[in-house]
Amino acid sequence: MAFTLEDLPIRDDLRGQSPYGAPQKHVRVQLNVNENTHPVPDDVAEDIVASIRQALTTVNRYPDREFTELRQSLADYLQHDLAPEQIWAANGSNEVLQQLLQAFGGPGRSVLGFPPTYSMHSILAAGTGTRWIPAQRDDEYRISPETVVRAIEEHQPDIVFLCGPNNPTGTPLEIETIEAAYAATNGIVMVDEAYAEFMPADVPSAISLLPGRERLVVSRTMSKAFAFAGARVGYMAAHPAVIDAVRLVRLPYHLSALTQAAAVAALRHAPEMLAMVDDIKLQRDRMVTELGAMGYRTYETWSNFVLFGGVADPHAAFEALLEQDVIVRDLGIPNHLRVSAGTAEETTAFLDAMRRVAADQPPVRVGA
């Protein structure tokens, strides 16, 4: 009999768990993992390469353990009068959240979340021995202030995870809900704003709530709007005391000199990098409109993707799209699929493919 994971003396609370993983298939139109499918502009790429080349001249030495220049660059980018001491970065926002759970979670502690939400939240909780508590959302996958307070009062978590805009639904997270959550707990409140740059320009970020809220943490990433998914740079803004707590559990030199150089260079070109966001939002809204015209149920989205319902057989539709060289995401939500907004050409390819799917598998009626 073959030796398997279950034969190892693994922690009991990890038995039966599955690792995170979206399908990785090489097709012409890849719209399944919410990447920014636009390439980095040539002049920006050249500056990044030059910065990495310079960093290579001292790569025999350990990098700046406190990544001072990057923290200043991120503070300048976020504005809101943030100081570098309020910024922390790591190998993607996943590592930022893992470090947060290492510092404030762990055995005997709990984190409250609102599925469907970013699946790594519960996986990170399991990996750090933190009890994951799922709570119910409202209609349209939203969370009202009343709902978040009721869940906090019922479960008394040590940490609250909120996701705004929410992944995988794209739905908004109102600023009033964040305020209510913070007021209802003495624990840490973390707002995952991985898609913040895709929100309407007049909507305030949770970062605006940081003054006077020492237990509030706002997580961000350069993977989406900055087209930097392969560079693995995530970060958070919080009170300096929270940053100090995370520094207790981080691995030394966890951000390489090359990563730091690349991120600082990209941030020097923030306006040019963010110019892609408007086109992505245009394609996102186009998908919402055209999927709706096909008879599918779409939801308000402030992200770079669209969740749509009414899919009679999501697995069959997924496979039918794959046969047309298009990959989207089957999240296991009944009668739903999710698609990332790509370039105009990629969006057209998806919509044309989806019309053929709809002709073979007419949309069905679904609720929220």
Coordinates of C-alpha atoms in Angstrom, one line a residue:
M1 CA 0.0 0.0 0.0
A2 CA 1.3 3.5 -0.9
F3 CA 2.6 5.7 1.9
T4 CA 0.5 8.9 2.0
L5 CA 0.1 12.1 4.0
E6 CA -2.2 10.4 6.4
D7 CA 0.5 8.0 7.4
L8 CA 2.7 10.8 8.7
P9 CA 2.5 12.2 12.3
I10 CA 0.9 15.4 11.0
R11 CA -0.9 17.7 13.4
D12 CA -4.4 16.3 14.1
D13 CA -6.1 19.6 13.2
L14 CA -4.5 19.5 9.8
R15 CA -5.7 16.1 8.9
G16 CA -8.2 16.1 6.0
Q17 CA -7.3 19.7 5.0
S18 CA -6.6 20.6 1.4
P19 CA -3.9 23.1 0.3
Y20 CA -4.9 26.2 -1.6
G21 CA -4.8 25.8 -5.3
A22 CA -6.6 27.2 -8.4
P23 CA -6.2 25.1 -11.6
Q24 CA -3.1 26.0 -13.4
K25 CA -3.7 25.3 -17.1
H26 CA -1.9 26.9 -20.0
V27 CA -4.7 28.3 -22.2
R28 CA -4.9 31.3 -24.4
V29 CA -7.3 33.3 -22.1
Q30 CA -6.5 32.9 -18.4
L31 CA -9.2 34.6 -16.4
N32 CA -9.4 32.4 -13.2
V33 CA -7.1 33.9 -10.6
N34 CA -7.8 37.6 -10.6
E35 CA -4.4 38.6 -12.1
N36 CA -3.9 41.8 -13.9
T37 CA -3.5 40.4 -17.4
H38 CA -2.0 43.7 -18.7
P39 CA 1.8 43.5 -19.0
V40 CA 4.0 46.0 -17.1
P41 CA 4.7 49.0 -19.4
D42 CA 8.1 48.7 -21.1
D43 CA 9.6 51.9 -19.6
V44 CA 8.5 50.8 -16.1
A45 CA 9.9 47.3 -16.7
E46 CA 13.2 48.8 -17.8
D47 CA 13.5 50.9 -14.6
I48 CA 12.6 47.8 -12.5
V49 CA 15.3 45.7 -14.3
A50 CA 17.8 48.5 -13.7
S51 CA 17.0 48.6 -10.0
I52 CA 17.3 44.9 -9.7
R53 CA 20.6 45.0 -11.5
Q54 CA 21.9 47.5 -9.0
A55 CA 20.6 45.4 -6.1
L56 CA 22.6 42.4 -7.5
T57 CA 25.9 44.2 -6.9
T58 CA 25.4 43.8 -3.1
V59 CA 23.3 40.6 -3.1
N60 CA 26.2 38.8 -1.2
R61 CA 25.0 40.8 1.8
Y62 CA 21.7 40.3 3.6
P63 CA 18.9 42.7 2.6
D64 CA 17.6 45.6 4.8
R65 CA 15.8 43.6 7.4
E66 CA 13.4 46.5 8.0
F67 CA 13.0 47.3 4.2
T68 CA 13.2 51.0 5.1
E69 CA 12.9 52.5 1.6
L70 CA 10.0 50.2 0.6
R71 CA 8.1 51.1 3.7
Q72 CA 8.6 54.8 3.0
S73 CA 7.5 54.3 -0.7
L74 CA 4.4 52.4 0.4
A75 CA 3.5 55.1 3.0
D76 CA 3.8 57.7 0.3
Y77 CA 1.7 55.7 -2.1
L78 CA -1.1 55.2 0.5
Q79 CA -1.0 58.8 1.7
H80 CA -3.4 59.4 4.7
D81 CA -0.4 60.9 6.5
L82 CA 0.9 57.4 7.2
A83 CA 4.4 57.0 8.6
P84 CA 6.8 54.2 7.5
E85 CA 6.4 52.8 11.1
Q86 CA 2.8 52.1 10.3
I87 CA 3.6 49.9 7.2
W88 CA 4.6 46.3 7.0
A89 CA 5.3 44.2 3.9
A90 CA 5.9 40.5 3.2
N91 CA 5.9 37.8 0.5
G92 CA 2.4 38.6 -0.7
S93 CA -0.5 39.6 1.5
N94 CA -0.9 35.9 2.4
E95 CA 2.3 36.1 4.4
V96 CA 1.2 39.4 6.0
L97 CA -2.0 37.7 7.2
Q98 CA -0.1 34.6 8.3
Q99 CA 2.2 36.8 10.5
L100 CA -0.8 38.6 11.9
L101 CA -2.4 35.3 12.9
Q102 CA 0.9 34.1 14.4
A103 CA 1.0 37.2 16.5
F104 CA -2.6 37.5 17.6
G105 CA -4.1 34.0 16.9
G106 CA -2.9 30.5 17.6
P107 CA -4.1 27.7 19.8
G108 CA -6.9 28.7 22.1
R109 CA -7.8 31.7 19.9
S110 CA -10.3 32.3 17.2
V111 CA -10.8 34.3 14.0
L112 CA -14.3 35.2 12.7
G113 CA -14.9 35.3 8.9
F114 CA -17.8 35.6 6.6
P115 CA -17.9 33.0 3.8
P116 CA -17.9 32.9 0.9
T117 CA -14.7 34.9 1.2
Y118 CA -11.0 34.6 0.3
S119 CA -10.3 30.9 0.9
M120 CA -6.8 31.5 2.2
H121 CA -8.3 33.2 5.3
S122 CA -9.5 29.9 6.7
I123 CA -6.4 28.0 5.4
L124 CA -4.1 30.4 7.2
A125 CA -6.1 30.1 10.3
A126 CA -5.7 26.3 10.2
G127 CA -2.0 26.6 9.6
T128 CA -1.5 28.8 12.7
G129 CA -3.8 26.7 14.9
T130 CA -6.4 29.4 15.1
R131 CA -10.0 28.3 15.3
W132 CA -11.9 29.5 12.2
I133 CA -15.5 30.7 12.9
P134 CA -17.7 31.1 9.8
A135 CA -20.6 33.6 10.1
Q136 CA -23.5 34.2 7.8
R137 CA -23.7 37.1 5.3
D138 CA -26.8 39.1 4.3
D139 CA -28.5 39.0 0.9
E140 CA -26.4 39.9 -2.1
Y141 CA -23.3 38.6 -0.2
R142 CA -23.1 41.9 1.8
I143 CA -22.5 42.4 5.6
S144 CA -24.5 45.1 7.4
P145 CA -23.3 46.7 10.6
E146 CA -26.0 44.9 12.5
T147 CA -24.9 41.5 11.0
V148 CA -21.2 42.0 11.9
V149 CA -22.0 43.1 15.5
R150 CA -24.4 40.2 16.0
A151 CA -21.7 37.7 14.9
I152 CA -19.1 39.3 17.1
E153 CA -21.3 39.3 20.1
E154 CA -22.3 35.7 19.6
H155 CA -18.8 34.3 19.0
Q156 CA -16.5 36.7 20.9
P157 CA -13.5 36.2 18.5
D158 CA -10.0 37.3 19.1
I159 CA -9.7 38.5 15.5
V160 CA -12.2 39.6 12.9
F161 CA -11.4 39.1 9.2
L162 CA -13.4 41.3 6.7
C163 CA -12.8 41.4 3.0
G164 CA -13.7 44.5 1.0
P165 CA -14.3 44.4 -1.8
N166 CA -15.1 40.7 -1.0
N167 CA -13.4 37.9 -2.8
P168 CA -14.9 35.8 -4.5
T169 CA -18.1 37.8 -4.9
G170 CA -16.7 41.3 -5.5
T171 CA -19.4 42.9 -3.4
P172 CA -18.8 46.1 -1.4
L173 CA -17.9 46.3 2.2
E174 CA -19.4 49.5 3.7
I175 CA -17.2 51.7 5.8
E176 CA -20.0 51.7 8.5
T177 CA -19.7 47.9 8.8
I178 CA -16.0 48.2 9.6
E179 CA -16.6 50.9 12.2
A180 CA -19.3 48.8 13.8
A181 CA -17.0 45.7 13.9
Y182 CA -14.2 47.6 15.5
A183 CA -16.5 49.1 18.2
A184 CA -18.0 45.7 19.0
T185 CA -14.7 43.9 19.8
N186 CA -11.6 44.3 21.9
G187 CA -9.7 42.2 19.4
I188 CA -7.9 42.8 16.1
V189 CA -10.1 43.8 13.1
M190 CA -8.4 43.1 9.7
V191 CA -9.8 44.4 6.5
D192 CA -8.4 42.7 3.4
E193 CA -8.4 45.4 0.7
A194 CA -6.6 43.4 -2.0
Y195 CA -8.8 45.0 -4.7
A196 CA -9.0 48.5 -3.2
E197 CA -7.8 50.2 -6.4
F198 CA -10.8 48.9 -8.3
M199 CA -13.3 50.5 -5.9
P200 CA -15.2 53.7 -7.0
A201 CA -12.9 56.7 -6.6
D202 CA -15.3 58.4 -4.1
V203 CA -15.5 55.5 -1.7
P204 CA -13.2 55.8 1.4
S205 CA -10.7 53.1 2.1
A206 CA -10.6 51.4 5.6
I207 CA -7.2 53.2 5.8
S208 CA -9.2 56.4 6.5
L209 CA -10.4 54.8 9.8
L210 CA -6.9 54.1 11.2
P211 CA -6.5 57.2 13.3
G212 CA -7.6 56.4 16.9
R213 CA -8.2 52.7 16.1
E214 CA -5.1 51.0 17.3
R215 CA -6.4 47.4 16.7
L216 CA -7.4 48.0 13.0
V217 CA -5.3 46.5 10.3
V218 CA -5.7 47.1 6.5
S219 CA -4.1 44.6 4.2
R220 CA -3.2 45.5 0.6
T221 CA -1.3 43.9 -2.3
M222 CA 0.7 44.9 -5.4
S223 CA -0.4 41.7 -7.2
K224 CA -3.6 43.2 -8.7
A225 CA -3.6 46.8 -9.7
F226 CA 0.2 46.9 -10.1
A227 CA 0.4 43.8 -12.2
F228 CA 2.9 42.4 -9.8
A229 CA 1.5 39.0 -8.9
G230 CA 4.8 37.2 -9.8
A231 CA 6.8 39.6 -7.6
R232 CA 4.9 38.6 -4.4
V233 CA 4.6 41.9 -2.5
G234 CA 1.8 42.4 0.0
Y235 CA 1.6 44.9 2.8
M236 CA -0.5 46.3 5.6
A237 CA -1.1 49.6 7.3
A238 CA -1.7 49.6 11.1
H239 CA -0.7 51.2 14.4
P240 CA 3.1 51.0 15.0
A241 CA 2.4 48.7 18.0
V242 CA 0.7 46.2 15.7
I243 CA 3.8 46.3 13.4
D244 CA 6.0 45.6 16.4
A245 CA 3.9 42.6 17.3
V246 CA 4.3 41.2 13.8
R247 CA 8.0 41.8 13.9
L248 CA 8.1 39.3 16.8
V249 CA 7.1 36.4 14.6
R250 CA 8.5 37.3 11.1
L251 CA 11.4 35.4 9.8
P252 CA 14.6 37.4 9.5
Y253 CA 15.3 38.9 6.1
H254 CA 11.9 37.7 4.8
L255 CA 11.9 40.2 1.9
S256 CA 14.8 39.7 -0.5
A257 CA 16.9 42.7 -1.7
L258 CA 15.7 42.0 -5.3
T259 CA 12.0 42.0 -4.2
Q260 CA 12.5 45.3 -2.4
A261 CA 14.3 46.9 -5.3
A262 CA 11.6 45.8 -7.8
A263 CA 8.7 47.1 -5.6
V264 CA 10.3 50.4 -4.9
A265 CA 10.9 50.9 -8.6
A266 CA 7.3 50.0 -9.4
L267 CA 6.0 52.4 -6.9
R268 CA 8.0 55.2 -8.5
H269 CA 5.7 54.7 -11.5
A270 CA 2.4 54.4 -9.6
P271 CA 0.4 56.7 -11.9
E272 CA 1.5 54.8 -15.0
M273 CA 0.9 51.4 -13.4
L274 CA -2.5 52.4 -12.2
A275 CA -3.6 53.7 -15.6
M276 CA -4.4 50.1 -16.4
V277 CA -7.0 50.0 -13.7
D278 CA -9.5 52.2 -15.7
D279 CA -9.4 49.8 -18.6
I280 CA -9.8 46.8 -16.3
K281 CA -12.9 48.4 -14.7
L282 CA -14.3 49.1 -18.2
Q283 CA -13.9 45.4 -19.1
R284 CA -15.4 44.3 -15.8
D285 CA -18.5 46.5 -16.3
R286 CA -18.8 45.3 -19.8
M287 CA -18.9 41.7 -18.6
V288 CA -21.5 42.6 -16.0
T289 CA -23.7 44.1 -18.7
E290 CA -23.3 41.4 -21.3
L291 CA -23.6 38.5 -19.0
G292 CA -26.8 40.0 -17.7
A293 CA -28.1 40.4 -21.2
M294 CA -27.4 36.6 -21.7
G295 CA -29.7 35.9 -18.8
Y296 CA -27.1 35.3 -16.0
R297 CA -27.3 36.8 -12.5
T298 CA -24.5 39.3 -11.8
Y299 CA -23.7 41.1 -8.6
E300 CA -22.4 44.6 -7.9
T301 CA -18.6 44.3 -8.0
W302 CA -15.9 46.7 -6.8
S303 CA -13.1 44.3 -7.8
N304 CA -11.4 43.2 -11.0
F305 CA -13.7 40.2 -11.4
V306 CA -17.3 39.2 -11.8
L307 CA -19.2 36.5 -10.0
F308 CA -22.2 35.4 -12.0
G309 CA -25.0 33.0 -11.2
G310 CA -27.6 31.1 -13.2
V311 CA -25.1 28.6 -14.6
A312 CA -27.0 25.3 -14.9
D313 CA -24.0 23.1 -14.5
P314 CA -20.8 25.1 -13.4
H315 CA -18.5 22.1 -14.0
A316 CA -19.8 21.5 -17.5
A317 CA -19.7 25.2 -18.3
F318 CA -16.1 25.4 -17.0
E319 CA -15.1 22.5 -19.2
A320 CA -16.9 23.9 -22.2
L321 CA -15.0 27.2 -21.8
L322 CA -11.8 25.3 -21.4
E323 CA -12.4 23.6 -24.7
Q324 CA -12.5 27.1 -26.2
D325 CA -9.1 28.0 -24.7
V326 CA -10.7 30.1 -21.9
I327 CA -10.3 29.3 -18.2
V328 CA -12.5 30.8 -15.4
R329 CA -13.0 29.8 -11.8
D330 CA -15.4 27.2 -10.5
L331 CA -15.5 28.1 -6.8
G332 CA -18.0 25.4 -5.7
I333 CA -20.8 28.0 -5.2
P334 CA -23.9 26.3 -6.7
N335 CA -24.9 27.6 -10.1
H336 CA -22.1 30.2 -10.1
L337 CA -18.8 30.9 -11.8
R338 CA -16.2 33.7 -11.4
V339 CA -14.3 35.4 -14.2
S340 CA -11.5 37.9 -14.0
A341 CA -11.5 41.1 -16.1
G342 CA -8.8 40.9 -18.7
T343 CA -7.8 43.0 -21.7
A344 CA -10.5 44.0 -24.2
E345 CA -9.4 41.1 -26.5
E346 CA -9.6 38.6 -23.6
T347 CA -12.9 39.9 -22.5
T348 CA -14.3 39.5 -26.0
A349 CA -13.0 35.9 -26.2
F350 CA -14.7 35.0 -22.9
L351 CA -18.0 36.6 -23.8
D352 CA -18.1 35.0 -27.2
A353 CA -17.3 31.6 -25.6
M354 CA -19.9 32.2 -22.9
R355 CA -22.6 32.9 -25.5
R356 CA -21.9 29.5 -27.0
V357 CA -22.1 27.9 -23.6
A358 CA -25.4 29.7 -22.9
A359 CA -26.8 28.3 -26.2
D360 CA -26.1 24.8 -25.1
Q361 CA -26.9 25.3 -21.4
P362 CA -29.5 28.0 -21.0
P363 CA -29.2 30.1 -17.8
V364 CA -31.3 29.1 -14.8
R365 CA -32.9 31.2 -12.2
V366 CA -31.0 31.6 -8.9
G367 CA -31.3 33.6 -5.7
A368 CA -28.7 35.3 -3.7

